[in-house]
PDB file of C-alpha atoms and ligand atoms in Angstrom:
ATOM      1  CA  MET A   1       0.000   0.000   0.000  1.00 63.00           C
ATOM      2  CA  CYS A   2       2.866   2.384   0.897  1.00 71.00           C
ATOM      3  CA  ALA A   3       4.588   1.644  -2.407  1.00 79.00           C
ATOM      4  CA  GLN A   4       1.346   2.367  -4.268  1.00 81.00           C
ATOM      5  CA  THR A   5       0.935   5.681  -2.441  1.00 82.00           C
ATOM      6  CA  ILE A   6       4.466   6.717  -3.367  1.00 82.00           C
ATOM      7  CA  SER A   7       4.165   5.632  -6.991  1.00 85.00           C
ATOM      8  CA  HIS A   8       0.830   7.492  -7.335  1.00 86.00           C
ATOM      9  CA  ILE A   9       1.843  10.448  -5.184  1.00 85.00           C
ATOM     10  CA  LYS A  10       0.444  12.981  -7.687  1.00 83.00           C
ATOM     11  CA  THR A  11      -3.020  11.382  -7.523  1.00 86.00           C
ATOM     12  CA  VAL A  12      -2.852  11.281  -3.711  1.00 87.00           C
ATOM     13  CA  PHE A  13      -1.952  14.998  -3.582  1.00 84.00           C
ATOM     14  CA  SER A  14      -4.589  15.869  -6.204  1.00 85.00           C
ATOM     15  CA  PHE A  15      -7.294  14.490  -3.902  1.00 88.00           C
ATOM     16  CA  VAL A  16      -5.695  16.037  -0.776  1.00 86.00           C
ATOM     17  CA  GLY A  17      -5.112  12.524   0.559  1.00 88.00           C
ATOM     18  CA  GLU A  18      -1.586  13.005   1.906  1.00 86.00           C
ATOM     19  CA  ASN A  19      -2.644  13.292   5.554  1.00 88.00           C
ATOM     20  CA  SER A  20      -4.772  10.128   5.547  1.00 90.00           C
ATOM     21  CA  ALA A  21      -2.021   8.331   3.573  1.00 88.00           C
ATOM     22  CA  MET A  22       0.543   9.421   6.171  1.00 88.00           C
ATOM     23  CA  LYS A  23      -1.792   8.331   9.004  1.00 91.00           C
ATOM     24  CA  SER A  24      -2.280   4.840   7.576  1.00 88.00           C
ATOM     25  CA  PHE A  25       1.461   4.644   6.842  1.00 86.00           C
ATOM     26  CA  ILE A  26       2.273   5.511  10.475  1.00 90.00           C
ATOM     27  CA  GLU A  27      -0.294   2.937  11.738  1.00 90.00           C
ATOM     28  CA  CYS A  28       1.175   0.325   9.438  1.00 87.00           C
ATOM     29  CA  MET A  29       4.745   1.190  10.520  1.00 89.00           C
ATOM     30  CA  ASP A  30       3.716   1.175  14.196  1.00 92.00           C
ATOM     31  CA  LYS A  31       2.510  -2.442  13.949  1.00 91.00           C
ATOM     32  CA  GLN A  32       5.659  -3.350  12.062  1.00 92.00           C
ATOM     33  CA  TYR A  33       7.801  -1.562  14.657  1.00 94.00           C
ATOM     34  CA  LYS A  34       6.230  -3.468  17.571  1.00 94.00           C
ATOM     35  CA  LEU A  35       6.614  -6.766  15.766  1.00 94.00           C
ATOM     36  CA  GLY A  36      10.171  -5.891  14.766  1.00 95.00           C
ATOM     37  CA  LYS A  37      11.035  -5.007  18.367  1.00 96.00           C
ATOM     38  CA  LYS A  38       9.838  -8.413  19.646  1.00 95.00           C
ATOM     39  CA  GLU A  39      11.722 -10.145  16.860  1.00 96.00           C
ATOM     40  CA  ALA A  40      14.888  -8.147  17.581  1.00 95.00           C
ATOM     41  CA  ILE A  41      14.786  -8.986  21.307  1.00 96.00           C
ATOM     42  CA  THR A  42      14.327 -12.717  20.624  1.00 95.00           C
ATOM     43  CA  LYS A  43      17.017 -12.735  17.964  1.00 95.00           C
ATOM     44  CA  GLY A  44      19.294 -10.598  20.113  1.00 94.00           C
ATOM     45  CA  LEU A  45      19.027 -12.976  23.070  1.00 95.00           C
ATOM     46  CA  GLY A  46      19.714 -16.016  20.898  1.00 94.00           C
ATOM     47  CA  LEU A  47      22.597 -14.383  19.083  1.00 93.00           C
ATOM     48  CA  GLY A  48      23.929 -12.935  22.341  1.00 93.00           C
ATOM     49  CA  MET A  49      24.125 -16.413  23.914  1.00 94.00           C
ATOM     50  CA  LEU A  50      25.876 -17.753  20.868  1.00 93.00           C
ATOM     51  CA  GLN A  51      28.331 -14.831  20.896  1.00 90.00           C
ATOM     52  CA  ILE A  52      29.034 -15.365  24.609  1.00 93.00           C
ATOM     53  CA  ALA A  53      29.935 -19.003  23.921  1.00 92.00           C
ATOM     54  CA  THR A  54      32.047 -18.032  20.890  1.00 87.00           C
ATOM     55  CA  PHE A  55      33.931 -15.205  22.597  1.00 87.00           C
ATOM     56  CA  CYS A  56      34.501 -17.305  25.734  1.00 90.00           C
ATOM     57  CA  SER A  57      36.137 -19.931  23.552  1.00 86.00           C
ATOM     58  CA  TYR A  58      38.296 -17.194  21.907  1.00 83.00           C
ATOM     59  CA  SER A  59      39.332 -15.892  25.335  1.00 86.00           C
ATOM     60  CA  LEU A  60      40.179 -19.390  26.458  1.00 88.00           C
ATOM     61  CA  THR A  61      42.411 -19.915  23.405  1.00 83.00           C
ATOM     62  CA  ILE A  62      44.214 -16.616  24.037  1.00 83.00           C
ATOM     63  CA  TYR A  63      44.544 -17.347  27.775  1.00 87.00           C
ATOM     64  CA  ILE A  64      45.949 -20.845  27.235  1.00 85.00           C
ATOM     65  CA  GLY A  65      48.232 -19.456  24.507  1.00 81.00           C
ATOM     66  CA  ALA A  66      49.476 -16.705  26.838  1.00 82.00           C
ATOM     67  CA  LEU A  67      50.161 -19.269  29.569  1.00 83.00           C
ATOM     68  CA  ALA A  68      52.069 -21.476  27.136  1.00 80.00           C
ATOM     69  CA  VAL A  69      54.206 -18.522  25.988  1.00 79.00           C
ATOM     70  CA  THR A  70      54.947 -17.088  29.456  1.00 81.00           C
ATOM     71  CA  ARG A  71      55.668 -20.412  31.132  1.00 78.00           C
ATOM     72  CA  ARG A  72      57.563 -21.662  28.073  1.00 70.00           C
ATOM     73  CA  SER A  73      55.982 -25.045  28.745  1.00 65.00           C
ATOM     74  CA  CYS A  74      56.100 -25.854  25.026  1.00 66.00           C
ATOM     75  CA  ASP A  75      57.718 -24.301  21.971  1.00 73.00           C
ATOM     76  CA  VAL A  76      55.091 -21.581  21.303  1.00 72.00           C
ATOM     77  CA  THR A  77      55.854 -17.961  20.278  1.00 75.00           C
ATOM     78  CA  PRO A  78      53.530 -14.893  20.492  1.00 75.00           C
ATOM     79  CA  ALA A  79      53.390 -14.929  16.650  1.00 77.00           C
ATOM     80  CA  ASP A  80      51.902 -18.462  16.765  1.00 76.00           C
ATOM     81  CA  ILE A  81      49.143 -17.240  19.064  1.00 72.00           C
ATOM     82  CA  PHE A  82      48.440 -14.288  16.770  1.00 73.00           C
ATOM     83  CA  ILE A  83      48.268 -16.533  13.683  1.00 75.00           C
ATOM     84  CA  CYS A  84      46.010 -18.932  15.555  1.00 71.00           C
ATOM     85  CA  ASN A  85      43.570 -16.106  16.389  1.00 69.00           C
ATOM     86  CA  PHE A  86      43.876 -14.252  13.102  1.00 70.00           C
ATOM     87  CA  ARG A  87      40.892 -16.040  11.563  1.00 64.00           C
ATOM     88  CA  TYR A  88      38.694 -14.582  14.294  1.00 67.00           C
ATOM     89  CA  LEU A  89      39.747 -11.108  13.214  1.00 67.00           C
ATOM     90  CA  SER A  90      39.084 -11.937   9.555  1.00 70.00           C
ATOM     91  CA  ASN A  91      35.473 -12.773  10.541  1.00 71.00           C
ATOM     92  CA  ALA A  92      34.945  -9.017  10.953  1.00 72.00           C
ATOM     93  CA  ALA A  93      35.632  -8.312   7.268  1.00 74.00           C
ATOM     94  CA  PRO A  94      32.097  -9.095   5.959  1.00 76.00           C
ATOM     95  CA  ASP A  95      30.629  -6.871   8.688  1.00 78.00           C
ATOM     96  CA  LEU A  96      32.906  -3.998   7.719  1.00 81.00           C
ATOM     97  CA  GLN A  97      31.679  -4.362   4.146  1.00 84.00           C
ATOM     98  CA  THR A  98      28.083  -4.075   5.398  1.00 86.00           C
ATOM     99  CA  PHE A  99      29.013  -0.802   7.144  1.00 87.00           C
ATOM    100  CA  SER A 100      30.391   0.737   3.966  1.00 87.00           C
ATOM    101  CA  GLN A 101      27.374  -0.472   1.941  1.00 89.00           C
ATOM    102  CA  ALA A 102      24.971   1.007   4.508  1.00 91.00           C
ATOM    103  CA  LYS A 103      26.928   4.281   4.523  1.00 90.00           C
ATOM    104  CA  ALA A 104      26.713   4.588   0.739  1.00 90.00           C
ATOM    105  CA  ALA A 105      22.978   3.741   0.665  1.00 91.00           C
ATOM    106  CA  GLY A 106      22.202   5.952   3.667  1.00 93.00           C
ATOM    107  CA  LYS A 107      23.868   8.961   2.017  1.00 92.00           C
ATOM    108  CA  GLU A 108      21.314   8.919  -0.814  1.00 90.00           C
ATOM    109  CA  VAL A 109      18.372   8.377   1.560  1.00 91.00           C
ATOM    110  CA  PHE A 110      19.427  11.278   3.819  1.00 92.00           C
ATOM    111  CA  LYS A 111      19.922  13.489   0.752  1.00 92.00           C
ATOM    112  CA  VAL A 112      16.253  12.917  -0.148  1.00 88.00           C
ATOM    113  CA  ILE A 113      15.065  13.409   3.464  1.00 87.00           C
ATOM    114  CA  LYS A 114      17.049  16.646   3.907  1.00 90.00           C
ATOM    115  CA  ARG A 115      16.048  18.070   0.507  1.00 86.00           C
ATOM    116  CA  LYS A 116      13.989  21.239   0.837  1.00 84.00           C
ATOM    117  CA  PRO A 117      11.910  21.532  -2.348  1.00 82.00           C
ATOM    118  CA  ALA A 118      10.748  24.988  -3.443  1.00 80.00           C
ATOM    119  CA  ILE A 119       7.136  23.774  -3.450  1.00 82.00           C
ATOM    120  CA  ASN A 120       6.452  22.476   0.058  1.00 79.00           C
ATOM    121  CA  TYR A 121       4.074  22.849   3.002  1.00 73.00           C
ATOM    122  CA  GLU A 122       5.755  26.054   4.170  1.00 75.00           C
ATOM    123  CA  SER A 123       5.461  27.772   0.789  1.00 74.00           C
ATOM    124  CA  ASN A 124       1.772  28.477   0.302  1.00 74.00           C
ATOM    125  CA  GLY A 125       2.244  29.964  -3.133  1.00 75.00           C
ATOM    126  CA  ARG A 126      -0.004  32.830  -4.159  1.00 79.00           C
ATOM    127  CA  ILE A 127      -3.289  32.687  -2.288  1.00 83.00           C
ATOM    128  CA  LEU A 128      -6.056  34.181  -4.415  1.00 83.00           C
ATOM    129  CA  GLU A 129      -8.597  36.359  -2.635  1.00 88.00           C
ATOM    130  CA  LYS A 130     -11.451  35.408  -4.890  1.00 88.00           C
ATOM    131  CA  VAL A 131     -11.552  32.280  -7.026  1.00 88.00           C
ATOM    132  CA  THR A 132     -13.948  32.347  -9.957  1.00 91.00           C
ATOM    133  CA  GLY A 133     -12.553  29.338 -11.785  1.00 90.00           C
ATOM    134  CA  HIS A 134     -11.255  31.194 -14.843  1.00 92.00           C
ATOM    135  CA  ILE A 135      -8.005  29.543 -15.893  1.00 92.00           C
ATOM    136  CA  GLU A 136      -5.545  31.319 -18.119  1.00 93.00           C
ATOM    137  CA  ILE A 137      -2.186  29.986 -19.165  1.00 94.00           C
ATOM    138  CA  ARG A 138      -0.169  32.584 -21.030  1.00 95.00           C
ATOM    139  CA  GLU A 139       2.992  32.067 -23.106  1.00 95.00           C
ATOM    140  CA  VAL A 140       4.328  29.285 -20.906  1.00 96.00           C
ATOM    141  CA  ASP A 141       7.673  27.616 -21.611  1.00 96.00           C
ATOM    142  CA  PHE A 142       8.300  24.509 -19.523  1.00 96.00           C
ATOM    143  CA  THR A 143      10.955  21.833 -19.096  1.00 96.00           C
ATOM    144  CA  TYR A 144      10.941  19.118 -16.436  1.00 95.00           C
ATOM    145  CA  PRO A 145      13.709  19.634 -13.822  1.00 90.00           C
ATOM    146  CA  SER A 146      15.049  16.146 -14.594  1.00 90.00           C
ATOM    147  CA  ARG A 147      15.233  16.821 -18.367  1.00 92.00           C
ATOM    148  CA  LYS A 148      16.252  20.448 -18.701  1.00 92.00           C
ATOM    149  CA  ASP A 149      17.300  20.014 -22.326  1.00 94.00           C
ATOM    150  CA  LYS A 150      13.833  18.958 -23.556  1.00 94.00           C
ATOM    151  CA  LEU A 151      11.334  21.765 -23.955  1.00 95.00           C
ATOM    152  CA  ILE A 152       7.888  20.260 -23.293  1.00 95.00           C
ATOM    153  CA  LEU A 153       5.795  23.445 -23.635  1.00 95.00           C
ATOM    154  CA  GLN A 154       6.833  26.362 -25.784  1.00 95.00           C
ATOM    155  CA  GLY A 155       4.817  29.582 -25.722  1.00 95.00           C
ATOM    156  CA  PHE A 156       1.771  27.609 -24.593  1.00 95.00           C
ATOM    157  CA  THR A 157      -1.407  29.639 -24.194  1.00 96.00           C
ATOM    158  CA  LEU A 158      -4.809  28.376 -23.094  1.00 94.00           C
ATOM    159  CA  VAL A 159      -7.906  30.119 -21.781  1.00 95.00           C
ATOM    160  CA  ILE A 160     -10.630  28.160 -20.001  1.00 94.00           C
ATOM    161  CA  PRO A 161     -13.586  30.325 -18.917  1.00 94.00           C
ATOM    162  CA  ALA A 162     -15.153  29.498 -15.548  1.00 93.00           C
ATOM    163  CA  GLY A 163     -17.649  26.659 -15.720  1.00 93.00           C
ATOM    164  CA  LYS A 164     -16.672  25.537 -19.209  1.00 94.00           C
ATOM    165  CA  VAL A 165     -15.798  21.887 -19.777  1.00 93.00           C
ATOM    166  CA  VAL A 166     -12.683  21.555 -21.918  1.00 93.00           C
ATOM    167  CA  ALA A 167     -10.891  18.484 -23.271  1.00 94.00           C
ATOM    168  CA  LEU A 168      -7.173  18.539 -24.025  1.00 94.00           C
ATOM    169  CA  VAL A 169      -6.603  16.430 -27.128  1.00 95.00           C
ATOM    170  CA  GLY A 170      -3.305  15.549 -28.737  1.00 93.00           C
ATOM    171  CA  SER A 171      -0.884  12.765 -29.541  1.00 94.00           C
ATOM    172  CA  SER A 172       0.730  10.802 -26.724  1.00 95.00           C
ATOM    173  CA  GLY A 173       3.553  12.762 -25.116  1.00 93.00           C
ATOM    174  CA  CYS A 174       2.463  16.166 -26.464  1.00 94.00           C
ATOM    175  CA  GLY A 175       2.096  17.539 -22.921  1.00 94.00           C
ATOM    176  CA  LYS A 176      -1.566  17.202 -21.846  1.00 95.00           C
ATOM    177  CA  SER A 177      -0.772  15.774 -18.394  1.00 93.00           C
ATOM    178  CA  THR A 178       2.050  18.317 -18.048  1.00 95.00           C
ATOM    179  CA  VAL A 179      -0.455  21.170 -18.415  1.00 95.00           C
ATOM    180  CA  ILE A 180      -2.650  19.674 -15.669  1.00 92.00           C
ATOM    181  CA  SER A 181       0.436  19.191 -13.435  1.00 92.00           C
ATOM    182  CA  LEU A 182       1.250  22.894 -13.836  1.00 92.00           C
ATOM    183  CA  VAL A 183      -2.320  23.942 -12.994  1.00 90.00           C
ATOM    184  CA  GLN A 184      -2.095  21.758  -9.847  1.00 87.00           C
ATOM    185  CA  ARG A 185       1.303  23.352  -9.072  1.00 86.00           C
ATOM    186  CA  PHE A 186       3.313  20.182  -9.010  1.00 88.00           C
ATOM    187  CA  TYR A 187       5.895  22.334 -10.790  1.00 89.00           C
ATOM    188  CA  ASP A 188       6.397  26.090 -10.833  1.00 86.00           C
TER     189      ASP A 188
HETATM  190  N1  ATP O   1       8.184  13.713 -14.649  1.00 84.59           N
HETATM  191  C1  ATP O   1       8.688  13.856 -15.869  1.00 84.59           C
HETATM  192  N2  ATP O   1       9.997  14.099 -16.023  1.00 84.59           N
HETATM  193  C2  ATP O   1      10.544  14.261 -17.245  1.00 84.59           C
HETATM  194  N3  ATP O   1       9.851  14.202 -18.408  1.00 84.59           N
HETATM  195  C3  ATP O   1       8.532  13.965 -18.309  1.00 84.59           C
HETATM  196  C4  ATP O   1       7.885  13.776 -17.045  1.00 84.59           C
HETATM  197  N4  ATP O   1       6.573  13.551 -17.260  1.00 84.59           N
HETATM  198  C5  ATP O   1       6.418  13.603 -18.591  1.00 84.59           C
HETATM  199  N5  ATP O   1       7.573  13.849 -19.228  1.00 84.59           N
HETATM  200  C6  ATP O   1       7.792  14.013 -20.684  1.00 84.59           C
HETATM  201  O1  ATP O   1       7.046  15.147 -21.077  1.00 84.59           O
HETATM  202  C7  ATP O   1       6.423  14.944 -22.335  1.00 84.59           C
HETATM  203  C8  ATP O   1       4.934  15.198 -22.196  1.00 84.59           C
HETATM  204  O2  ATP O   1       4.412  14.193 -21.343  1.00 84.59           O
HETATM  205  P1  ATP O   1       2.902  14.180 -20.873  1.00 84.59           P
HETATM  206  O3  ATP O   1       2.772  13.096 -19.883  1.00 84.59           O
HETATM  207  O4  ATP O   1       2.492  15.554 -20.442  1.00 84.59           O
HETATM  208  O5  ATP O   1       2.181  13.824 -22.242  1.00 84.59           O
HETATM  209  P2  ATP O   1       0.641  13.454 -22.478  1.00 84.59           P
HETATM  210  O6  ATP O   1       0.188  14.338 -23.592  1.00 84.59           O
HETATM  211  O7  ATP O   1      -0.107  13.530 -21.194  1.00 84.59           O
HETATM  212  O8  ATP O   1       0.775  11.961 -22.999  1.00 84.59           O
HETATM  213  P3  ATP O   1      -0.319  10.768 -22.864  1.00 84.59           P
HETATM  214  O9  ATP O   1      -1.386  11.033 -23.878  1.00 84.59           O
HETATM  215  O10 ATP O   1       0.484   9.555 -23.204  1.00 84.59           O
HETATM  216  O11 ATP O   1      -0.821  10.773 -21.449  1.00 84.59           O
HETATM  217  C9  ATP O   1       6.775  13.503 -22.754  1.00 84.59           C
HETATM  218  O12 ATP O   1       7.855  13.584 -23.665  1.00 84.59           O
HETATM  219  C10 ATP O   1       7.207  12.844 -21.485  1.00 84.59           C
HETATM  220  O13 ATP O   1       8.205  11.881 -21.753  1.00 84.59           O
HETATM  221 MG1   MG O   2      -1.100  12.055 -19.984  1.00 84.59          MG
END
């Protein structure tokens, strides 16, 4: 449902449905969060026990190794102990890779979260004192921000008197939906 809301965000905004969409998203996330918390605790306990056993065995190896070196009871050098424990250190490598992957992915996500678009809740735009419903588009040139090199509308003019029903007709890709998007102020 969340994915559908995002992919049809223009339709949601057109019907002023963003607040109810956000509410149901929060409700949905809340359930997921509670479930996730329970799952994390159970997993954490299980994994924690396993880690305790693993790390205790590591400590035991190092302790016995240290005893063998200091008491010189057998022919063991500190380098042997290091080599013996090196594979434990190499276990960390896949986790380090996860950190760098998360950092790279997180950078893009935070860029989107921190982005302050010109058209947002704080910018109300021009609030008209009296709305009669007369729509006039005059000499409009328009390019989409993502494709600045492609002019979609060039000197576009259209007058729709209040109360008149008008159909925009034209070949696919000529800019009909773009005109409606501009009237709805999805773009300035
Ligand atoms: N968000 C966007 N970013 C970049 N280019 C876009 C975007 N939306 C539409 N376009 C491009 O703008 C042009 C006009 O598209 P638009 O959707 O307004 O046409 P349309 O007349 O509504 O077409 P259709 O009859 O198929 O619905 C097309 O070339 C399209 O590829
Ligand atoms: Mg269209």
